[in-house]
Structure formats: structure tokens, C-alpha cells
Amino acid sequence: LTSAQTIIVGAYPPEKISMANAIFGMGVMIGPTIGPTLGGWLTDSYSWHWIFLVNIPVGLLAGYLSWNYVHDRPGAVKPKKIDYWGIAFLVIGVSTLQYVLEEGAKDDWFNSPLITVLSIVSAIGLIMFVWWEWTTAHPAVNVKLVMEGNMPIGTILNAVLGLVLMGTVFVFPLFVQIGLGWTPLMTGMFMIPGAIATGVSMGLVGRWLGRGVDPRLIMGAGILVVFAFAYLMGLSSPGSSEGSFFWTFVLRGVGMGMMMGPILTICLEGMKGADIGQAAGITNMVRQIGGAAGIAGLNIFLVDRNAVHNTALLNNVSIYDPATQERVAGMTGNFLNSGYSLEQAKTMAYHRLDLTVWKQYSLIAYNDVFLLVGALTAVCLPLVLFVKYKKPQKGTKVAMAHE
């Protein structure tokens, strides 16, 4: 991702960097959105193994194109020294953190010795990485750039962007497949209009930024649009259908596109030479970690809200409650009319009641998750006011990262 962004940005003059970032961001945004569509089709038509196997021809094609069409620019030189320690600390810290975030919920977090040990290793690795990169003469990642220009604010916005992007792609399929009975293919196909909206939005945003529109205005509008998406999703009900979510997900696509381009632009603003690649690497890493942490955090929140709403609903569903007795009696009668014995009919009636309660509290819990995403997005709105922006001057191309 970093190399791709550096190559694209380095090929454009300063006044067109916004369009370069829009092109790069389009791929970053559309990929995770189209993924569920392809994955759903492969799962329904073949098997889940093909979700992984399909990457082999794509990777071979990418390797062929890179080898034949991506070349070092004249004058490019190798780094004076390779920072092996910095790379090692980064790999250890991020890889163990990724495992903890992805597997922690399944293994009951710190009740698992493995998760506990890996959490400690991750913390040590990341602390050592920051310390080493801050003090060494030739860092693999210039972490000092995080304190330059708009990078502090851009880092926070990037993390939230990763959370919204990956978190909603994680939550929505669970929501509609568990709560509303959609198939994987239905879920994937539903994501396509949102991906198209993202592509159109990022193209327009690139043009607007290229014409000198203040990115803070576009970012602010994007945050409001994403908040509207999350708020509307938080109002879902058992009667919600594809039509209920169509325009909502179009809003998500438009809002994410309006956030992505300006965030990339402000993060790279004022960077020159090797700092472009370094800053791009930091922004991409933060977005990925934000997405992984977001998925883990939303999953924890979802489990907690499920427990809360389950308890609340069960307090109102009791075999001693007249309304519950009437509901069970009605369902028992329906099963008796279908030819089941009295014992079978009662068992099936209670099972149906339990399933109904489960769907109800699951739906409410998913609504809470979307509302939380909306709240986290809205909190970022005041940060836009602190972004420093200077309209780029027309002139020479931006220096590549290795110049």
C-alpha cells in the first residue's frame, strides 16, 4: 500500500496530489467493499476455500505488472543502512497485536494464557519500536513525522476511518445474516451500490480538491454523512429489508469517499522526498490497526450489549406472564394443527419463543453498535477545525520517496 501510494503521489504535481490520493483511496475503499460480494458468490457457488485461493492469480498478475511497468526513477539509491532492529520490533509488535485483536474475543481475552503473553509481547515490541525509531540515525519508519504538521490529527482521523471502514463491513454481514436471514451472496451483492457510490464520491472529491476546495469542508461534510448512515442503521427493526438499507449504504459510500481523500491529502501536505513514503506508510499502518482494533472493540461491545438486552427482555418474558402464556398457547396450537404431539408442540413453541427473543435482543444490540460507530465518527468533527491547510502552489512534481 505504501509503495503504491508513493508511486502515485510522486507522479503528480502538487496541485494534483489530491486527485492522486483519490485514485489511491478509491482502491483502498472499494476493495473491502467488493470483497464480500466475491466472497459470497465463491462460498455459495464453490466453497469457502476459494476465498483464499482466488488471491493466487490476482497476486501473480500484480507481480507481473509491477515487474514490467514499475521502475526505479533515475538517480534512485539504496538506503545507507537497513534498520533491521526497527523492522524486527515492528513485525513482532504489530503481528502479535493483530493476533490478539482477532482471536482475543474467541479465547476469552486475558483468561487465555496465550492472549496474555502475546499482549505483553506486543506492548514491549511496539514500545521498543517507537524508542528505537526515535533514536536511531537511519530509521525504517520515521516516527517523528507523527508530530509534524497535520499528522497528529490525521492519525486520529485515519484510525477512525479504519474503524468505520472495516468495522461496518464486519458488523453488517453478521447483522443481516443472523438477524434477518440473508445469504452470503445476498449480503455481498447488496454492498455493490455502496462501492459504486464510494468510487464516484472519491472521483468528485479529487476534482474538488484539485480546484482548491478546502479539504476541511469536505471532511466535515463526510463525517456528517457517515454519522447519518450509522444513525439510520441504528434505527433498524425486524421489518427492515434490502430497501430499508439501500440508500443508507449509499450514504456510507459517499461519506467514506468524502473522508478518505482529504485525510490522505492533509497527512501528506508539506512532506518532501523520503518523508512522503514514510508518512504514507504511517497513515496506512494506522488505518489498518484502527480497523483491526475497531473490529475487536465492536465485537466486545456487541457481546456486552447482547447480554444486557437479553436480560432486559427475559425480565418481561416469563411462563407466569399472561401475555407469554397466550403466545406459547397460540404457537402450541399451530404445531398441534400441523400434526405434532402435544409434547412436541410445547417444546417447539418454547424453542420458537426463545428464537424470537434471541432475534429481538440481537437486533437491538446491533443497533447499539451502529450508534456507537456514529458517535465515534461525530466526535471527530471538532478535530477538523484544528487542521492546518495551505492551498498548494502550481509547480514542479513532488519528489519521490527515494530521491
mmCIF file of C-alpha atoms in Angstrom:
data_model
loop_
_atom_site.group_PDB
_atom_site.id
_atom_site.type_symbol
_atom_site.label_atom_id
_atom_site.label_comp_id
_atom_site.label_asym_id
_atom_site.label_seq_id
_atom_site.Cartn_x
_atom_site.Cartn_y
_atom_site.Cartn_z
ATOM 1 C CA LEU A 1 0.000 0.000 0.000
ATOM 2 C CA THR A 2 2.746 2.426 0.931
ATOM 3 C CA SER A 3 4.737 1.804 -2.251
ATOM 4 C CA ALA A 4 1.612 2.154 -4.367
ATOM 5 C CA GLN A 5 0.650 5.444 -2.743
ATOM 6 C CA THR A 6 4.195 6.800 -3.013
ATOM 7 C CA ILE A 7 4.408 5.973 -6.726
ATOM 8 C CA ILE A 8 1.027 7.551 -7.485
ATOM 9 C CA VAL A 9 1.637 10.691 -5.413
ATOM 10 C CA GLY A 10 5.156 11.139 -6.796
ATOM 11 C CA ALA A 11 3.869 11.159 -10.366
ATOM 12 C CA TYR A 12 1.656 14.221 -9.848
ATOM 13 C CA PRO A 13 2.453 17.917 -9.356
ATOM 14 C CA PRO A 14 1.461 19.476 -6.012
ATOM 15 C CA GLU A 15 -1.804 20.915 -7.303
ATOM 16 C CA LYS A 16 -2.932 17.437 -8.390
ATOM 17 C CA ILE A 17 -1.872 15.453 -5.319
ATOM 18 C CA SER A 18 -5.500 15.419 -4.196
ATOM 19 C CA MET A 19 -6.528 13.567 -7.355
ATOM 20 C CA ALA A 20 -3.613 11.137 -6.856
ATOM 21 C CA ASN A 21 -4.771 10.425 -3.316
ATOM 22 C CA ALA A 22 -8.330 9.983 -4.584
ATOM 23 C CA ILE A 23 -7.168 7.353 -7.086
ATOM 24 C CA PHE A 24 -5.249 5.514 -4.380
ATOM 25 C CA GLY A 25 -8.068 5.836 -1.863
ATOM 26 C CA MET A 26 -10.580 4.515 -4.368
ATOM 27 C CA GLY A 27 -8.769 1.194 -4.413
ATOM 28 C CA VAL A 28 -8.378 1.116 -0.632
ATOM 29 C CA MET A 29 -12.088 1.794 -0.089
ATOM 30 C CA ILE A 30 -13.647 -0.279 -2.849
ATOM 31 C CA GLY A 31 -11.541 -3.394 -2.194
ATOM 32 C CA PRO A 32 -13.002 -4.245 1.241
ATOM 33 C CA THR A 33 -16.484 -3.431 -0.051
ATOM 34 C CA ILE A 34 -16.331 -5.608 -3.170
ATOM 35 C CA GLY A 35 -14.669 -8.417 -1.177
ATOM 36 C CA PRO A 36 -17.885 -9.631 0.490
ATOM 37 C CA THR A 37 -19.611 -9.804 -2.910
ATOM 38 C CA LEU A 38 -16.930 -12.008 -4.434
ATOM 39 C CA GLY A 39 -16.589 -13.983 -1.219
ATOM 40 C CA GLY A 40 -20.330 -14.589 -1.006
ATOM 41 C CA TRP A 41 -20.505 -15.802 -4.603
ATOM 42 C CA LEU A 42 -17.498 -18.102 -4.178
ATOM 43 C CA THR A 43 -18.884 -19.526 -0.924
ATOM 44 C CA ASP A 44 -22.353 -20.195 -2.375
ATOM 45 C CA SER A 45 -21.104 -21.484 -5.739
ATOM 46 C CA TYR A 46 -17.966 -23.415 -4.718
ATOM 47 C CA SER A 47 -16.547 -23.476 -1.176
ATOM 48 C CA TRP A 48 -15.042 -21.103 1.377
ATOM 49 C CA HIS A 49 -11.543 -22.315 0.394
ATOM 50 C CA TRP A 50 -11.791 -20.255 -2.787
ATOM 51 C CA ILE A 51 -11.944 -17.050 -0.752
ATOM 52 C CA PHE A 52 -8.204 -17.578 -0.223
ATOM 53 C CA LEU A 53 -7.285 -19.405 -3.423
ATOM 54 C CA VAL A 54 -8.656 -16.591 -5.608
ATOM 55 C CA ASN A 55 -5.815 -14.383 -4.374
ATOM 56 C CA ILE A 56 -3.196 -16.525 -6.136
ATOM 57 C CA PRO A 57 -3.940 -15.441 -9.743
ATOM 58 C CA VAL A 58 -4.535 -11.864 -8.592
ATOM 59 C CA GLY A 59 -1.167 -11.833 -6.833
ATOM 60 C CA LEU A 60 0.600 -13.294 -9.871
ATOM 61 C CA LEU A 61 -0.952 -10.639 -12.115
ATOM 62 C CA ALA A 62 0.064 -7.872 -9.697
ATOM 63 C CA GLY A 63 3.617 -9.236 -9.595
ATOM 64 C CA TYR A 64 3.829 -9.360 -13.385
ATOM 65 C CA LEU A 65 2.538 -5.794 -13.796
ATOM 66 C CA SER A 66 4.861 -4.463 -11.098
ATOM 67 C CA TRP A 67 7.914 -6.173 -12.601
ATOM 68 C CA ASN A 68 7.215 -4.870 -16.096
ATOM 69 C CA TYR A 69 5.739 -1.410 -15.517
ATOM 70 C CA VAL A 70 7.052 -0.097 -12.182
ATOM 71 C CA HIS A 71 10.678 1.012 -12.378
ATOM 72 C CA ASP A 72 13.078 2.973 -10.189
ATOM 73 C CA ARG A 73 13.441 6.546 -11.242
ATOM 74 C CA PRO A 74 16.845 7.791 -12.457
ATOM 75 C CA GLY A 75 19.100 8.661 -9.560
ATOM 76 C CA ALA A 76 17.396 6.356 -7.075
ATOM 77 C CA VAL A 77 19.813 4.996 -4.481
ATOM 78 C CA LYS A 78 19.596 2.291 -1.857
ATOM 79 C CA PRO A 79 19.390 3.365 1.786
ATOM 80 C CA LYS A 80 22.726 3.796 3.518
ATOM 81 C CA LYS A 81 21.793 1.339 6.228
ATOM 82 C CA ILE A 82 18.916 -1.096 6.713
ATOM 83 C CA ASP A 83 17.258 -0.777 10.094
ATOM 84 C CA TYR A 84 16.913 -4.478 10.925
ATOM 85 C CA TRP A 85 16.141 -3.871 14.602
ATOM 86 C CA GLY A 86 13.365 -1.418 13.806
ATOM 87 C CA ILE A 87 11.816 -3.803 11.289
ATOM 88 C CA ALA A 88 12.052 -6.684 13.786
ATOM 89 C CA PHE A 89 10.365 -4.697 16.572
ATOM 90 C CA LEU A 90 7.629 -3.575 14.169
ATOM 91 C CA VAL A 91 6.946 -7.101 12.940
ATOM 92 C CA ILE A 92 6.831 -8.509 16.466
ATOM 93 C CA GLY A 93 4.651 -5.715 17.849
ATOM 94 C CA VAL A 94 2.120 -5.491 15.023
ATOM 95 C CA SER A 95 1.825 -9.238 14.273
ATOM 96 C CA THR A 96 1.171 -10.159 17.898
ATOM 97 C CA LEU A 97 -1.239 -7.236 18.285
ATOM 98 C CA GLN A 98 -3.122 -8.380 15.184
ATOM 99 C CA TYR A 99 -3.452 -11.892 16.613
ATOM 100 C CA VAL A 100 -4.657 -10.592 19.975
ATOM 101 C CA LEU A 101 -7.268 -8.349 18.379
ATOM 102 C CA GLU A 102 -8.567 -11.049 16.029
ATOM 103 C CA GLU A 103 -8.509 -14.050 18.387
ATOM 104 C CA GLY A 104 -8.961 -12.393 21.782
ATOM 105 C CA ALA A 105 -12.758 -12.490 21.861
ATOM 106 C CA LYS A 106 -12.863 -16.158 20.864
ATOM 107 C CA ASP A 107 -10.309 -17.108 23.561
ATOM 108 C CA ASP A 108 -11.963 -15.010 26.301
ATOM 109 C CA TRP A 109 -9.225 -12.377 26.223
ATOM 110 C CA PHE A 110 -6.927 -12.314 29.261
ATOM 111 C CA ASN A 111 -8.365 -15.522 30.665
ATOM 112 C CA SER A 112 -6.272 -17.154 27.940
ATOM 113 C CA PRO A 113 -2.553 -17.510 28.809
ATOM 114 C CA LEU A 114 -1.625 -17.230 25.116
ATOM 115 C CA ILE A 115 -3.516 -13.933 24.657
ATOM 116 C CA THR A 116 -1.982 -12.557 27.853
ATOM 117 C CA VAL A 117 1.571 -13.459 26.803
ATOM 118 C CA LEU A 118 1.112 -12.112 23.264
ATOM 119 C CA SER A 119 -0.370 -8.868 24.633
ATOM 120 C CA ILE A 120 2.743 -8.335 26.748
ATOM 121 C CA VAL A 121 4.999 -9.189 23.804
ATOM 122 C CA SER A 122 3.050 -6.782 21.581
ATOM 123 C CA ALA A 123 3.305 -3.938 24.103
ATOM 124 C CA ILE A 124 7.048 -4.465 24.536
ATOM 125 C CA GLY A 125 7.588 -4.765 20.778
ATOM 126 C CA LEU A 126 5.710 -1.553 19.978
ATOM 127 C CA ILE A 127 7.352 0.413 22.792
ATOM 128 C CA MET A 128 10.795 -0.751 21.667
ATOM 129 C CA PHE A 129 9.883 0.054 18.064
ATOM 130 C CA VAL A 130 8.950 3.656 18.885
ATOM 131 C CA TRP A 131 12.001 4.141 21.120
ATOM 132 C CA TRP A 132 14.398 2.646 18.585
ATOM 133 C CA GLU A 133 12.979 4.544 15.609
ATOM 134 C CA TRP A 134 13.026 7.798 17.567
ATOM 135 C CA THR A 135 16.699 7.472 18.495
ATOM 136 C CA THR A 136 18.400 5.643 15.615
ATOM 137 C CA ALA A 137 20.154 7.582 12.848
ATOM 138 C CA HIS A 138 18.604 5.672 9.939
ATOM 139 C CA PRO A 139 15.092 4.598 10.996
ATOM 140 C CA ALA A 140 12.995 2.241 8.896
ATOM 141 C CA VAL A 141 9.985 4.355 9.904
ATOM 142 C CA ASN A 142 10.479 7.993 10.821
ATOM 143 C CA VAL A 143 8.023 8.088 13.733
ATOM 144 C CA LYS A 144 8.907 11.730 14.384
ATOM 145 C CA LEU A 145 6.722 12.594 11.389
ATOM 146 C CA VAL A 146 3.677 11.794 13.536
ATOM 147 C CA MET A 147 4.299 15.113 15.297
ATOM 148 C CA GLU A 148 4.724 17.106 12.067
ATOM 149 C CA GLY A 149 2.083 19.355 10.526
ATOM 150 C CA ASN A 150 -1.362 17.738 10.363
ATOM 151 C CA MET A 151 -0.103 14.233 11.108
ATOM 152 C CA PRO A 152 -1.325 14.137 14.754
ATOM 153 C CA ILE A 153 -4.895 14.954 13.737
ATOM 154 C CA GLY A 154 -4.616 12.950 10.527
ATOM 155 C CA THR A 155 -3.508 9.903 12.518
ATOM 156 C CA ILE A 156 -6.606 10.054 14.717
ATOM 157 C CA LEU A 157 -8.906 10.578 11.739
ATOM 158 C CA ASN A 158 -7.208 7.720 9.900
ATOM 159 C CA ALA A 159 -7.756 5.362 12.829
ATOM 160 C CA VAL A 160 -11.452 6.278 12.953
ATOM 161 C CA LEU A 161 -11.665 5.868 9.177
ATOM 162 C CA GLY A 162 -10.251 2.342 9.523
ATOM 163 C CA LEU A 163 -12.744 1.581 12.279
ATOM 164 C CA VAL A 164 -15.720 2.750 10.210
ATOM 165 C CA LEU A 165 -14.493 1.055 7.030
ATOM 166 C CA MET A 166 -13.622 -2.347 8.487
ATOM 167 C CA GLY A 167 -15.993 -2.260 11.459
ATOM 168 C CA THR A 168 -19.148 -1.750 9.423
ATOM 169 C CA VAL A 169 -18.054 -4.337 6.829
ATOM 170 C CA PHE A 170 -17.616 -6.756 9.766
ATOM 171 C CA VAL A 171 -20.858 -5.928 11.594
ATOM 172 C CA PHE A 172 -23.333 -5.583 8.719
ATOM 173 C CA PRO A 173 -22.999 -9.146 7.315
ATOM 174 C CA LEU A 174 -23.456 -10.579 10.826
ATOM 175 C CA PHE A 175 -26.439 -8.328 11.377
ATOM 176 C CA VAL A 176 -28.350 -9.246 8.212
ATOM 177 C CA GLN A 177 -27.331 -12.909 8.056
ATOM 178 C CA ILE A 178 -28.073 -13.699 11.713
ATOM 179 C CA GLY A 179 -30.892 -11.276 12.379
ATOM 180 C CA LEU A 180 -32.638 -11.138 9.006
ATOM 181 C CA GLY A 181 -31.653 -14.443 7.400
ATOM 182 C CA TRP A 182 -29.725 -13.142 4.365
ATOM 183 C CA THR A 183 -27.349 -15.446 2.468
ATOM 184 C CA PRO A 184 -23.647 -14.547 1.973
ATOM 185 C CA LEU A 185 -24.309 -13.829 -1.720
ATOM 186 C CA MET A 186 -27.258 -11.539 -0.923
ATOM 187 C CA THR A 187 -25.072 -9.671 1.549
ATOM 188 C CA GLY A 188 -22.219 -9.292 -0.903
ATOM 189 C CA MET A 189 -24.422 -8.157 -3.779
ATOM 190 C CA PHE A 190 -26.012 -5.580 -1.528
ATOM 191 C CA MET A 191 -22.604 -3.961 -0.921
ATOM 192 C CA ILE A 192 -22.027 -3.176 -4.617
ATOM 193 C CA PRO A 193 -24.089 0.073 -4.823
ATOM 194 C CA GLY A 194 -22.185 1.430 -1.820
ATOM 195 C CA ALA A 195 -18.871 0.612 -3.524
ATOM 196 C CA ILE A 196 -20.007 2.414 -6.684
ATOM 197 C CA ALA A 197 -21.026 5.413 -4.565
ATOM 198 C CA THR A 198 -17.568 5.399 -2.978
ATOM 199 C CA GLY A 199 -15.843 5.390 -6.366
ATOM 200 C CA VAL A 200 -17.987 8.238 -7.688
ATOM 201 C CA SER A 201 -17.554 10.192 -4.461
ATOM 202 C CA MET A 202 -13.758 9.875 -4.440
ATOM 203 C CA GLY A 203 -13.547 10.936 -8.079
ATOM 204 C CA LEU A 204 -15.585 14.057 -7.360
ATOM 205 C CA VAL A 205 -13.628 14.796 -4.196
ATOM 206 C CA GLY A 206 -10.364 14.569 -6.156
ATOM 207 C CA ARG A 207 -11.684 17.145 -8.628
ATOM 208 C CA TRP A 208 -12.910 19.445 -5.870
ATOM 209 C CA LEU A 209 -9.598 19.317 -4.037
ATOM 210 C CA GLY A 210 -7.747 19.896 -7.305
ATOM 211 C CA ARG A 211 -9.786 23.058 -7.824
ATOM 212 C CA GLY A 212 -8.807 24.381 -4.405
ATOM 213 C CA VAL A 213 -11.841 23.470 -2.331
ATOM 214 C CA ASP A 214 -10.887 23.451 1.346
ATOM 215 C CA PRO A 215 -10.483 19.778 2.419
ATOM 216 C CA ARG A 216 -11.754 20.653 5.871
ATOM 217 C CA LEU A 217 -15.191 21.409 4.438
ATOM 218 C CA ILE A 218 -15.261 18.114 2.535
ATOM 219 C CA MET A 219 -14.047 16.166 5.580
ATOM 220 C CA GLY A 220 -16.642 17.785 7.811
ATOM 221 C CA ALA A 221 -19.431 17.011 5.357
ATOM 222 C CA GLY A 222 -18.168 13.431 5.023
ATOM 223 C CA ILE A 223 -18.198 12.946 8.792
ATOM 224 C CA LEU A 224 -21.799 14.179 8.953
ATOM 225 C CA VAL A 225 -22.839 11.852 6.124
ATOM 226 C CA VAL A 226 -21.199 8.834 7.801
ATOM 227 C CA PHE A 227 -22.878 9.801 11.068
ATOM 228 C CA ALA A 228 -26.240 9.901 9.258
ATOM 229 C CA PHE A 229 -25.557 6.405 7.876
ATOM 230 C CA ALA A 230 -24.737 4.995 11.319
ATOM 231 C CA TYR A 231 -27.720 6.716 12.948
ATOM 232 C CA LEU A 232 -30.165 5.364 10.364
ATOM 233 C CA MET A 233 -28.700 1.862 10.721
ATOM 234 C CA GLY A 234 -29.212 2.207 14.471
ATOM 235 C CA LEU A 235 -32.967 2.547 13.871
ATOM 236 C CA SER A 236 -33.312 -0.866 12.196
ATOM 237 C CA SER A 237 -36.254 -3.108 13.103
ATOM 238 C CA PRO A 238 -37.336 -6.725 12.440
ATOM 239 C CA GLY A 239 -39.304 -5.408 9.462
ATOM 240 C CA SER A 240 -36.225 -3.883 7.808
ATOM 241 C CA SER A 241 -35.438 -5.165 4.317
ATOM 242 C CA GLU A 242 -32.995 -4.516 1.465
ATOM 243 C CA GLY A 243 -34.949 -1.409 0.545
ATOM 244 C CA SER A 244 -34.512 -0.085 4.069
ATOM 245 C CA PHE A 245 -30.718 -0.237 3.806
ATOM 246 C CA PHE A 246 -30.077 0.652 0.151
ATOM 247 C CA TRP A 247 -29.854 4.433 0.398
ATOM 248 C CA THR A 248 -28.317 4.141 3.849
ATOM 249 C CA PHE A 249 -25.338 2.263 2.413
ATOM 250 C CA VAL A 250 -25.114 4.678 -0.469
ATOM 251 C CA LEU A 251 -24.719 7.364 2.194
ATOM 252 C CA ARG A 252 -21.918 5.307 3.739
ATOM 253 C CA GLY A 253 -20.126 5.077 0.407
ATOM 254 C CA VAL A 254 -20.433 8.807 -0.252
ATOM 255 C CA GLY A 255 -19.361 9.752 3.268
ATOM 256 C CA MET A 256 -16.353 7.432 3.331
ATOM 257 C CA GLY A 257 -15.202 8.782 -0.034
ATOM 258 C CA MET A 258 -15.502 12.337 1.250
ATOM 259 C CA MET A 259 -13.404 11.485 4.302
ATOM 260 C CA MET A 260 -10.682 9.369 2.677
ATOM 261 C CA GLY A 261 -9.280 11.761 0.079
ATOM 262 C CA PRO A 262 -8.973 14.848 2.311
ATOM 263 C CA ILE A 263 -7.438 12.831 5.167
ATOM 264 C CA LEU A 264 -4.720 11.493 2.866
ATOM 265 C CA THR A 265 -4.164 14.991 1.494
ATOM 266 C CA ILE A 266 -3.703 16.706 4.862
ATOM 267 C CA CYS A 267 -1.411 13.935 6.120
ATOM 268 C CA LEU A 268 0.978 14.297 3.175
ATOM 269 C CA GLU A 269 0.741 18.078 2.904
ATOM 270 C CA GLY A 270 4.160 19.677 3.163
ATOM 271 C CA MET A 271 6.041 16.371 3.003
ATOM 272 C CA LYS A 272 9.005 16.109 0.641
ATOM 273 C CA GLY A 273 11.372 13.427 -0.590
ATOM 274 C CA ALA A 274 11.633 10.343 1.579
ATOM 275 C CA ASP A 275 9.127 11.779 4.057
ATOM 276 C CA ILE A 276 6.292 11.161 1.574
ATOM 277 C CA GLY A 277 6.802 7.410 1.660
ATOM 278 C CA GLN A 278 7.329 7.447 5.419
ATOM 279 C CA ALA A 279 4.157 9.443 6.055
ATOM 280 C CA ALA A 280 2.175 7.248 3.654
ATOM 281 C CA GLY A 281 3.418 4.164 5.469
ATOM 282 C CA ILE A 282 2.401 5.542 8.843
ATOM 283 C CA THR A 283 -1.086 6.518 7.632
ATOM 284 C CA ASN A 284 -1.672 3.102 6.071
ATOM 285 C CA MET A 285 -0.454 1.289 9.186
ATOM 286 C CA VAL A 286 -2.642 3.404 11.460
ATOM 287 C CA ARG A 287 -5.690 2.778 9.265
ATOM 288 C CA GLN A 288 -5.100 -0.985 9.304
ATOM 289 C CA ILE A 289 -4.559 -1.073 13.065
ATOM 290 C CA GLY A 290 -7.602 1.152 13.555
ATOM 291 C CA GLY A 291 -9.659 -1.305 11.519
ATOM 292 C CA ALA A 292 -8.411 -4.346 13.450
ATOM 293 C CA ALA A 293 -8.837 -2.618 16.823
ATOM 294 C CA GLY A 294 -12.253 -1.379 15.714
ATOM 295 C CA ILE A 295 -13.451 -4.874 14.827
ATOM 296 C CA ALA A 296 -12.217 -6.235 18.161
ATOM 297 C CA GLY A 297 -13.726 -3.345 20.125
ATOM 298 C CA LEU A 298 -17.075 -3.529 18.331
ATOM 299 C CA ASN A 299 -17.186 -7.278 18.908
ATOM 300 C CA ILE A 300 -16.621 -6.799 22.648
ATOM 301 C CA PHE A 301 -19.294 -4.102 22.734
ATOM 302 C CA LEU A 302 -21.686 -6.340 20.773
ATOM 303 C CA VAL A 303 -21.265 -9.248 23.204
ATOM 304 C CA ASP A 304 -21.858 -6.926 26.156
ATOM 305 C CA ARG A 305 -24.975 -5.349 24.634
ATOM 306 C CA ASN A 306 -26.337 -8.798 23.757
ATOM 307 C CA ALA A 307 -26.080 -9.793 27.416
ATOM 308 C CA VAL A 308 -27.679 -6.539 28.605
ATOM 309 C CA HIS A 309 -30.633 -6.695 26.213
ATOM 310 C CA ASN A 310 -31.102 -10.434 26.735
ATOM 311 C CA THR A 311 -31.510 -9.861 30.466
ATOM 312 C CA ALA A 312 -33.851 -6.918 29.895
ATOM 313 C CA LEU A 313 -36.131 -8.870 27.543
ATOM 314 C CA LEU A 314 -36.179 -12.033 29.661
ATOM 315 C CA ASN A 315 -37.435 -9.960 32.597
ATOM 316 C CA ASN A 316 -40.559 -9.383 30.519
ATOM 317 C CA VAL A 317 -40.900 -12.936 29.177
ATOM 318 C CA SER A 318 -41.946 -15.413 31.852
ATOM 319 C CA ILE A 319 -44.092 -18.548 31.939
ATOM 320 C CA TYR A 320 -46.101 -16.771 34.642
ATOM 321 C CA ASP A 321 -46.794 -13.763 32.427
ATOM 322 C CA PRO A 322 -50.297 -13.884 30.839
ATOM 323 C CA ALA A 323 -49.074 -12.438 27.515
ATOM 324 C CA THR A 324 -46.284 -15.032 27.321
ATOM 325 C CA GLN A 325 -48.715 -17.854 28.189
ATOM 326 C CA GLU A 326 -51.075 -16.672 25.473
ATOM 327 C CA ARG A 327 -48.254 -16.513 22.917
ATOM 328 C CA VAL A 328 -46.993 -20.013 23.799
ATOM 329 C CA ALA A 329 -50.523 -21.413 23.714
ATOM 330 C CA GLY A 330 -51.092 -19.945 20.249
ATOM 331 C CA MET A 331 -47.842 -21.383 18.877
ATOM 332 C CA THR A 332 -48.557 -24.759 20.529
ATOM 333 C CA GLY A 333 -51.959 -24.858 18.840
ATOM 334 C CA ASN A 334 -50.363 -24.131 15.452
ATOM 335 C CA PHE A 335 -47.897 -27.002 15.868
ATOM 336 C CA LEU A 336 -50.694 -29.328 17.037
ATOM 337 C CA ASN A 337 -52.654 -28.490 13.888
ATOM 338 C CA SER A 338 -49.567 -29.395 11.873
ATOM 339 C CA GLY A 339 -49.665 -32.952 13.231
ATOM 340 C CA TYR A 340 -47.201 -32.811 16.131
ATOM 341 C CA SER A 341 -47.889 -34.399 19.513
ATOM 342 C CA LEU A 342 -48.698 -32.199 22.498
ATOM 343 C CA GLU A 343 -45.225 -32.687 23.993
ATOM 344 C CA GLN A 344 -43.517 -31.947 20.684
ATOM 345 C CA ALA A 345 -45.743 -28.915 20.095
ATOM 346 C CA LYS A 346 -44.922 -27.414 23.506
ATOM 347 C CA THR A 347 -41.190 -27.990 23.033
ATOM 348 C CA MET A 348 -41.264 -26.379 19.590
ATOM 349 C CA ALA A 349 -43.356 -23.463 20.887
ATOM 350 C CA TYR A 350 -40.825 -22.681 23.617
ATOM 351 C CA HIS A 351 -37.997 -23.036 21.123
ATOM 352 C CA ARG A 352 -39.743 -20.604 18.769
ATOM 353 C CA LEU A 353 -40.256 -18.170 21.648
ATOM 354 C CA ASP A 354 -36.589 -18.430 22.592
ATOM 355 C CA LEU A 355 -35.589 -17.807 18.967
ATOM 356 C CA THR A 356 -37.862 -14.764 18.806
ATOM 357 C CA VAL A 357 -36.330 -13.288 21.950
ATOM 358 C CA TRP A 358 -32.824 -14.003 20.598
ATOM 359 C CA LYS A 359 -33.528 -12.212 17.326
ATOM 360 C CA GLN A 360 -35.018 -9.245 19.172
ATOM 361 C CA TYR A 361 -32.127 -8.674 21.568
ATOM 362 C CA SER A 362 -29.563 -9.337 18.813
ATOM 363 C CA LEU A 363 -31.196 -6.691 16.633
ATOM 364 C CA ILE A 364 -31.165 -4.132 19.449
ATOM 365 C CA ALA A 365 -27.513 -4.933 20.188
ATOM 366 C CA TYR A 366 -26.522 -4.425 16.535
ATOM 367 C CA ASN A 367 -28.400 -1.121 16.554
ATOM 368 C CA ASP A 368 -26.303 -0.079 19.551
ATOM 369 C CA VAL A 369 -23.120 -0.961 17.648
ATOM 370 C CA PHE A 370 -24.073 1.262 14.708
ATOM 371 C CA LEU A 371 -24.990 4.095 17.060
ATOM 372 C CA LEU A 372 -21.578 3.739 18.725
ATOM 373 C CA VAL A 373 -19.888 3.972 15.307
ATOM 374 C CA GLY A 374 -21.898 7.123 14.646
ATOM 375 C CA ALA A 375 -20.883 8.619 17.979
ATOM 376 C CA LEU A 376 -17.181 7.888 17.412
ATOM 377 C CA THR A 377 -17.420 9.460 13.970
ATOM 378 C CA ALA A 378 -19.188 12.565 15.245
ATOM 379 C CA VAL A 379 -16.547 13.067 17.944
ATOM 380 C CA CYS A 380 -14.003 13.618 15.144
ATOM 381 C CA LEU A 381 -15.892 16.612 13.762
ATOM 382 C CA PRO A 382 -14.285 19.186 16.114
ATOM 383 C CA LEU A 383 -10.807 17.903 15.139
ATOM 384 C CA VAL A 384 -11.395 19.164 11.594
ATOM 385 C CA LEU A 385 -11.296 22.723 12.949
ATOM 386 C CA PHE A 386 -7.659 22.228 14.013
ATOM 387 C CA VAL A 387 -6.453 21.063 10.600
ATOM 388 C CA LYS A 388 -3.974 23.455 9.002
ATOM 389 C CA TYR A 389 -4.395 23.864 5.278
ATOM 390 C CA LYS A 390 -2.486 25.830 2.692
ATOM 391 C CA LYS A 391 -3.564 25.710 -0.908
ATOM 392 C CA PRO A 392 -0.717 24.114 -2.928
ATOM 393 C CA GLN A 393 1.068 26.238 -5.479
ATOM 394 C CA LYS A 394 1.310 25.186 -9.095
ATOM 395 C CA GLY A 395 4.777 23.968 -9.978
ATOM 396 C CA THR A 396 7.043 21.008 -10.086
ATOM 397 C CA LYS A 397 6.238 17.446 -9.338
ATOM 398 C CA VAL A 398 6.506 16.067 -5.842
ATOM 399 C CA ALA A 399 9.784 14.309 -5.131
ATOM 400 C CA MET A 400 9.576 10.532 -4.931
ATOM 401 C CA ALA A 401 10.240 8.830 -1.632
ATOM 402 C CA HIS A 402 13.637 7.524 -2.671
ATOM 403 C CA GLU A 403 15.007 10.799 -4.024
#
